[in-house]
Amino acid sequence: MAWAYLFSASFTGLGAQVAAQDYWERALSGKTIKTIVWASFAAGIAYLILGIIPYILGIAAYQLNPHLTDVEIQSIGPWLLTNYFSPVVAVFIAVSMAAAVMSSADSGLLAAASIVGNNIYRIINPEATDKEILKWTKLSVTVGGVLSVILALTFQEIFRVHVFSDALLAIAAFPMITLGLFSNKTNNTGAIAGMYGGMGIWVFLSVLLAKVNEASFWDTSEIALLPAVVSSFVIMWLVSELTSKQDPPKPLLDYDGKELKKENAILSFRAVFSKEEIE
């Protein structure tokens, strides 16, 4: 189960980041398509390398003291810093971790606020001006910050909440974004079926594994992520094929309602190896 837990969490974590709004904020801010593609490749490699560090620290802590209590395990980072690092190095690492957390927090707040202002509020008020959208975006940043503080103070393990949010992105959004970019046969019906079908399979497997293995629901929910993501892909593709006549696939549109050309997609390998810049 340990390997299934690790593999499933790692794979779906990558899928969640591909679907995350804060990733696209950074990706689409590139000056050229070639820059965006190379930066995405570099970020993916760095993501994998940096993601291994917590596992290495956990293994090292277990080797140093295999009899750690549950309380010490929950605070393994501070325990390692205070017992096995010099004060200077410990302070440097702690400050770096705080900076990383703050950087991720402000990106998340901006992403949520942008969705509220540019997507939700525009649906409610299609005639909204830029000034009104900016006002609602600023308000959403404040509300999101307050809710985040409440969640952090309420939940004992905020990491579990983060994993849960990653699960929603990986199951519901990642398959739609991937098939939407690289398939011309998927439609709205397939996307909705894949989203709800994947979520249903995730919940079912999480509960089933928890009962069969007498494990925590939080742990089994992470193990069930990978089959749920794969199921979401399969359901979306299959339903799209079966309903293609009733619900013909529609082209991707940009913010201004213009059709996007997939042959010059941002994730295209052509942008990496082409000598000329792609518009």
Short mmCIF file of C-alpha atoms in Angstrom, two decimals:
data_model
loop_
_atom_site.label_atom_id
_atom_site.label_comp_id
_atom_site.label_asym_id
_atom_site.label_seq_id
_atom_site.Cartn_x
_atom_site.Cartn_y
_atom_site.Cartn_z
CA MET A 1 0.00 0.00 0.00
CA ALA A 2 2.91 2.34 0.66
CA TRP A 3 4.04 2.26 -2.98
CA ALA A 4 0.47 2.75 -4.22
CA TYR A 5 0.12 5.71 -1.87
CA LEU A 6 3.37 7.32 -3.05
CA PHE A 7 2.83 6.75 -6.78
CA SER A 8 -0.79 7.87 -6.73
CA ALA A 9 -0.09 11.01 -4.72
CA SER A 10 2.87 11.99 -6.93
CA PHE A 11 1.05 11.43 -10.22
CA THR A 12 -2.13 13.19 -9.25
CA GLY A 13 -0.14 16.02 -7.67
CA LEU A 14 1.39 16.73 -11.06
CA GLY A 15 -2.03 16.53 -12.68
CA ALA A 16 -3.45 18.98 -10.17
CA GLN A 17 -0.65 21.46 -10.84
CA VAL A 18 -1.27 21.32 -14.60
CA ALA A 19 -4.91 22.23 -13.96
CA ALA A 20 -4.14 24.84 -11.29
CA GLN A 21 -4.98 28.46 -12.03
CA ASP A 22 -1.75 29.76 -10.47
CA TYR A 23 0.29 27.62 -12.90
CA TRP A 24 -1.43 29.17 -15.90
CA GLU A 25 -0.91 32.62 -14.42
CA ARG A 26 2.82 32.04 -14.60
CA ALA A 27 2.82 30.09 -17.87
CA LEU A 28 0.81 32.61 -19.87
CA SER A 29 2.92 35.53 -18.66
CA GLY A 30 5.85 34.38 -20.82
CA LYS A 31 7.02 36.69 -23.59
CA THR A 32 7.08 34.01 -26.30
CA ILE A 33 5.67 30.51 -26.75
CA LYS A 34 9.18 29.02 -26.80
CA THR A 35 9.89 30.67 -23.44
CA ILE A 36 6.65 29.32 -21.99
CA VAL A 37 7.35 25.75 -23.16
CA TRP A 38 10.96 25.66 -21.93
CA ALA A 39 9.98 27.24 -18.62
CA SER A 40 7.24 24.63 -18.18
CA PHE A 41 9.67 21.78 -18.83
CA ALA A 42 12.20 23.25 -16.39
CA ALA A 43 9.51 23.80 -13.76
CA GLY A 44 8.30 20.20 -14.14
CA ILE A 45 11.80 18.82 -13.58
CA ALA A 46 12.32 21.12 -10.59
CA TYR A 47 8.92 20.07 -9.22
CA LEU A 48 9.95 16.41 -9.24
CA ILE A 49 13.38 17.06 -7.72
CA LEU A 50 12.14 19.34 -4.96
CA GLY A 51 9.22 17.02 -4.27
CA ILE A 52 11.63 14.21 -3.41
CA ILE A 53 13.28 16.23 -0.62
CA PRO A 54 10.46 15.75 1.97
CA TYR A 55 10.55 11.98 1.39
CA ILE A 56 14.34 11.93 1.88
CA LEU A 57 14.00 13.94 5.10
CA GLY A 58 11.33 11.55 6.34
CA ILE A 59 13.50 8.51 5.60
CA ALA A 60 16.49 10.17 7.28
CA ALA A 61 14.45 11.00 10.38
CA TYR A 62 13.20 7.41 10.63
CA GLN A 63 16.75 6.06 10.33
CA LEU A 64 17.96 8.46 13.01
CA ASN A 65 15.12 7.68 15.39
CA PRO A 66 12.69 4.89 14.43
CA HIS A 67 10.82 5.35 17.72
CA LEU A 68 9.41 8.82 17.07
CA THR A 69 6.04 9.53 18.67
CA ASP A 70 3.00 10.64 16.68
CA VAL A 71 3.47 14.22 17.89
CA GLU A 72 7.11 14.25 16.75
CA ILE A 73 6.18 12.77 13.38
CA GLN A 74 3.69 15.58 12.77
CA SER A 75 6.48 18.12 13.36
CA ILE A 76 9.33 16.18 11.78
CA GLY A 77 10.77 19.25 10.04
CA PRO A 78 11.31 21.35 13.18
CA TRP A 79 12.54 18.23 15.00
CA LEU A 80 15.27 17.69 12.40
CA LEU A 81 16.24 21.36 12.34
CA THR A 82 16.59 21.70 16.11
CA ASN A 83 18.44 18.41 16.65
CA TYR A 84 20.69 17.93 13.62
CA PHE A 85 21.36 21.35 12.06
CA SER A 86 23.40 24.31 13.23
CA PRO A 87 21.40 27.40 14.30
CA VAL A 88 22.49 29.36 11.22
CA VAL A 89 21.47 26.63 8.77
CA ALA A 90 18.23 25.97 10.68
CA VAL A 91 17.25 29.66 10.51
CA PHE A 92 18.09 29.80 6.79
CA ILE A 93 15.96 26.73 6.02
CA ALA A 94 13.06 27.96 8.18
CA VAL A 95 13.05 31.37 6.48
CA SER A 96 13.23 29.74 3.05
CA MET A 97 10.25 27.52 3.89
CA ALA A 98 8.27 30.51 5.14
CA ALA A 99 9.05 32.41 1.93
CA ALA A 100 7.92 29.45 -0.18
CA VAL A 101 4.67 29.16 1.78
CA MET A 102 3.95 32.88 1.43
CA SER A 103 4.71 32.78 -2.29
CA SER A 104 2.29 29.89 -2.81
CA ALA A 105 -0.33 31.56 -0.63
CA ASP A 106 -0.41 34.84 -2.55
CA SER A 107 -0.53 32.98 -5.89
CA GLY A 108 -3.48 30.94 -4.66
CA LEU A 109 -5.32 34.00 -3.39
CA LEU A 110 -4.79 35.84 -6.68
CA ALA A 111 -5.92 32.81 -8.68
CA ALA A 112 -9.15 32.43 -6.70
CA ALA A 113 -9.85 36.17 -6.86
CA SER A 114 -9.25 36.22 -10.63
CA ILE A 115 -11.77 33.42 -11.12
CA VAL A 116 -14.37 35.26 -9.05
CA GLY A 117 -13.83 38.55 -10.87
CA ASN A 118 -13.30 37.42 -14.45
CA ASN A 119 -15.47 34.31 -14.58
CA ILE A 120 -18.17 34.19 -11.93
CA TYR A 121 -18.96 37.92 -11.74
CA ARG A 122 -18.98 38.26 -15.54
CA ILE A 123 -21.65 35.55 -15.70
CA ILE A 124 -23.74 37.30 -13.05
CA ASN A 125 -23.25 40.74 -14.64
CA PRO A 126 -22.21 40.48 -18.32
CA GLU A 127 -22.19 44.29 -18.63
CA ALA A 128 -19.72 44.74 -15.78
CA THR A 129 -17.01 47.35 -16.28
CA ASP A 130 -13.31 46.80 -15.63
CA LYS A 131 -13.60 48.96 -12.51
CA GLU A 132 -16.38 46.78 -11.09
CA ILE A 133 -14.47 43.58 -11.86
CA LEU A 134 -11.37 45.00 -10.16
CA LYS A 135 -13.43 45.87 -7.09
CA TRP A 136 -14.82 42.34 -6.80
CA THR A 137 -11.37 40.87 -7.39
CA LYS A 138 -9.89 42.92 -4.53
CA LEU A 139 -12.80 41.96 -2.28
CA SER A 140 -12.27 38.29 -3.15
CA VAL A 141 -8.61 38.52 -2.11
CA THR A 142 -9.67 39.78 1.32
CA VAL A 143 -12.42 37.19 1.76
CA GLY A 144 -10.15 34.40 0.54
CA GLY A 145 -7.42 35.44 2.96
CA VAL A 146 -9.80 35.45 5.92
CA LEU A 147 -11.23 32.03 4.99
CA SER A 148 -7.71 30.64 4.59
CA VAL A 149 -6.76 31.79 8.09
CA ILE A 150 -9.93 30.24 9.51
CA LEU A 151 -9.19 26.92 7.78
CA ALA A 152 -5.59 26.96 9.00
CA LEU A 153 -6.71 27.53 12.59
CA THR A 154 -9.59 25.04 12.43
CA PHE A 155 -7.97 21.99 10.82
CA GLN A 156 -5.19 20.25 12.71
CA GLU A 157 -3.59 19.03 9.48
CA ILE A 158 -4.02 21.70 6.81
CA PHE A 159 -1.93 19.55 4.45
CA ARG A 160 -4.88 17.15 4.23
CA VAL A 161 -7.09 19.99 3.02
CA HIS A 162 -4.48 20.86 0.40
CA VAL A 163 -4.39 17.25 -0.82
CA PHE A 164 -8.19 17.23 -0.99
CA SER A 165 -8.17 20.36 -3.18
CA ASP A 166 -5.52 18.76 -5.41
CA ALA A 167 -7.80 15.75 -5.78
CA LEU A 168 -10.64 17.93 -7.04
CA LEU A 169 -8.36 19.55 -9.63
CA ALA A 170 -6.73 16.30 -10.74
CA ILE A 171 -10.01 14.42 -11.18
CA ALA A 172 -12.32 17.16 -12.44
CA ALA A 173 -10.10 19.62 -14.34
CA PHE A 174 -6.95 17.81 -15.48
CA PRO A 175 -8.70 15.36 -17.89
CA MET A 176 -10.82 18.15 -19.38
CA ILE A 177 -7.82 20.41 -20.00
CA THR A 178 -5.71 17.60 -21.48
CA LEU A 179 -8.36 16.15 -23.79
CA GLY A 180 -9.62 19.62 -24.63
CA LEU A 181 -6.15 20.60 -25.88
CA PHE A 182 -5.14 17.40 -27.63
CA SER A 183 -8.39 15.81 -28.81
CA ASN A 184 -10.89 17.05 -31.38
CA LYS A 185 -13.57 14.53 -30.40
CA THR A 186 -14.42 15.41 -26.79
CA ASN A 187 -17.57 17.39 -26.03
CA ASN A 188 -19.42 19.04 -23.14
CA THR A 189 -21.42 15.91 -22.28
CA GLY A 190 -18.25 13.84 -22.04
CA ALA A 191 -16.53 16.46 -19.88
CA ILE A 192 -19.42 16.57 -17.40
CA ALA A 193 -19.72 12.77 -17.32
CA GLY A 194 -15.98 12.37 -16.79
CA MET A 195 -15.94 14.91 -13.99
CA TYR A 196 -18.83 13.41 -12.00
CA GLY A 197 -17.91 9.82 -12.87
CA GLY A 198 -14.32 10.29 -11.71
CA MET A 199 -15.42 11.95 -8.48
CA GLY A 200 -17.92 9.17 -7.81
CA ILE A 201 -15.30 6.46 -8.36
CA TRP A 202 -12.87 8.34 -6.11
CA VAL A 203 -15.34 8.50 -3.22
CA PHE A 204 -16.41 4.87 -3.69
CA LEU A 205 -12.85 3.50 -3.76
CA SER A 206 -11.81 5.68 -0.81
CA VAL A 207 -14.61 4.32 1.37
CA LEU A 208 -14.09 0.73 0.15
CA LEU A 209 -10.33 0.75 0.78
CA ALA A 210 -10.84 2.32 4.20
CA LYS A 211 -13.19 -0.50 5.23
CA VAL A 212 -11.21 -3.36 3.68
CA ASN A 213 -7.81 -2.27 5.01
CA GLU A 214 -9.14 -0.65 8.20
CA ALA A 215 -7.19 2.47 7.27
CA SER A 216 -7.84 6.19 7.56
CA PHE A 217 -10.12 7.73 4.93
CA TRP A 218 -7.52 10.47 4.35
CA ASP A 219 -4.92 7.85 3.40
CA THR A 220 -7.18 5.74 1.19
CA SER A 221 -8.51 8.84 -0.56
CA GLU A 222 -4.97 9.55 -1.80
CA ILE A 223 -4.48 5.95 -2.95
CA ALA A 224 -7.79 6.10 -4.86
CA LEU A 225 -6.77 9.27 -6.72
CA LEU A 226 -4.89 7.57 -9.56
CA PRO A 227 -7.64 5.12 -10.60
CA ALA A 228 -10.16 7.96 -10.30
CA VAL A 229 -8.13 10.20 -12.63
CA VAL A 230 -7.71 7.38 -15.16
CA SER A 231 -11.45 6.63 -14.94
CA SER A 232 -12.25 10.29 -15.54
CA PHE A 233 -10.17 10.23 -18.75
CA VAL A 234 -11.82 7.02 -19.97
CA ILE A 235 -15.37 8.14 -19.14
CA MET A 236 -14.89 11.53 -20.80
CA TRP A 237 -13.53 9.98 -23.99
CA LEU A 238 -16.12 7.17 -24.12
CA VAL A 239 -19.16 9.38 -23.46
CA SER A 240 -17.90 11.93 -25.99
CA GLU A 241 -17.71 9.19 -28.63
CA LEU A 242 -21.22 7.94 -27.83
CA THR A 243 -22.82 11.41 -27.82
CA SER A 244 -20.86 13.04 -30.66
CA LYS A 245 -23.97 13.35 -32.87
CA GLN A 246 -26.25 14.76 -30.17
CA ASP A 247 -23.54 17.08 -28.80
CA PRO A 248 -20.96 17.87 -31.52
CA PRO A 249 -17.50 18.85 -30.22
CA LYS A 250 -16.88 22.59 -30.12
CA PRO A 251 -13.60 24.40 -30.85
CA LEU A 252 -11.57 25.98 -28.07
CA LEU A 253 -12.11 29.72 -27.76
CA ASP A 254 -9.87 32.35 -26.25
CA TYR A 255 -10.89 35.15 -23.88
CA ASP A 256 -12.23 37.24 -26.78
CA GLY A 257 -14.28 34.37 -28.23
CA LYS A 258 -11.89 33.62 -31.10
CA GLU A 259 -11.05 30.05 -32.04
CA LEU A 260 -7.71 28.75 -30.79
CA LYS A 261 -5.45 26.98 -33.27
CA LYS A 262 -4.35 23.69 -31.75
CA GLU A 263 -1.47 23.18 -34.16
CA ASN A 264 0.31 26.02 -32.36
CA ALA A 265 -0.67 24.90 -28.87
CA ILE A 266 1.46 26.16 -26.01
CA LEU A 267 2.33 22.58 -25.00
CA SER A 268 3.44 21.65 -28.53
CA PHE A 269 6.90 20.07 -28.94
CA ARG A 270 7.16 22.05 -32.15
CA ALA A 271 7.66 25.18 -30.06
CA VAL A 272 10.72 23.62 -28.44
CA PHE A 273 12.57 22.37 -31.51
CA SER A 274 11.45 24.90 -34.10
CA LYS A 275 14.15 27.36 -35.16
CA GLU A 276 11.55 30.05 -35.78
CA GLU A 277 9.30 31.50 -33.12
CA ILE A 278 5.65 30.38 -33.24
CA GLU A 279 3.03 33.08 -33.07
#
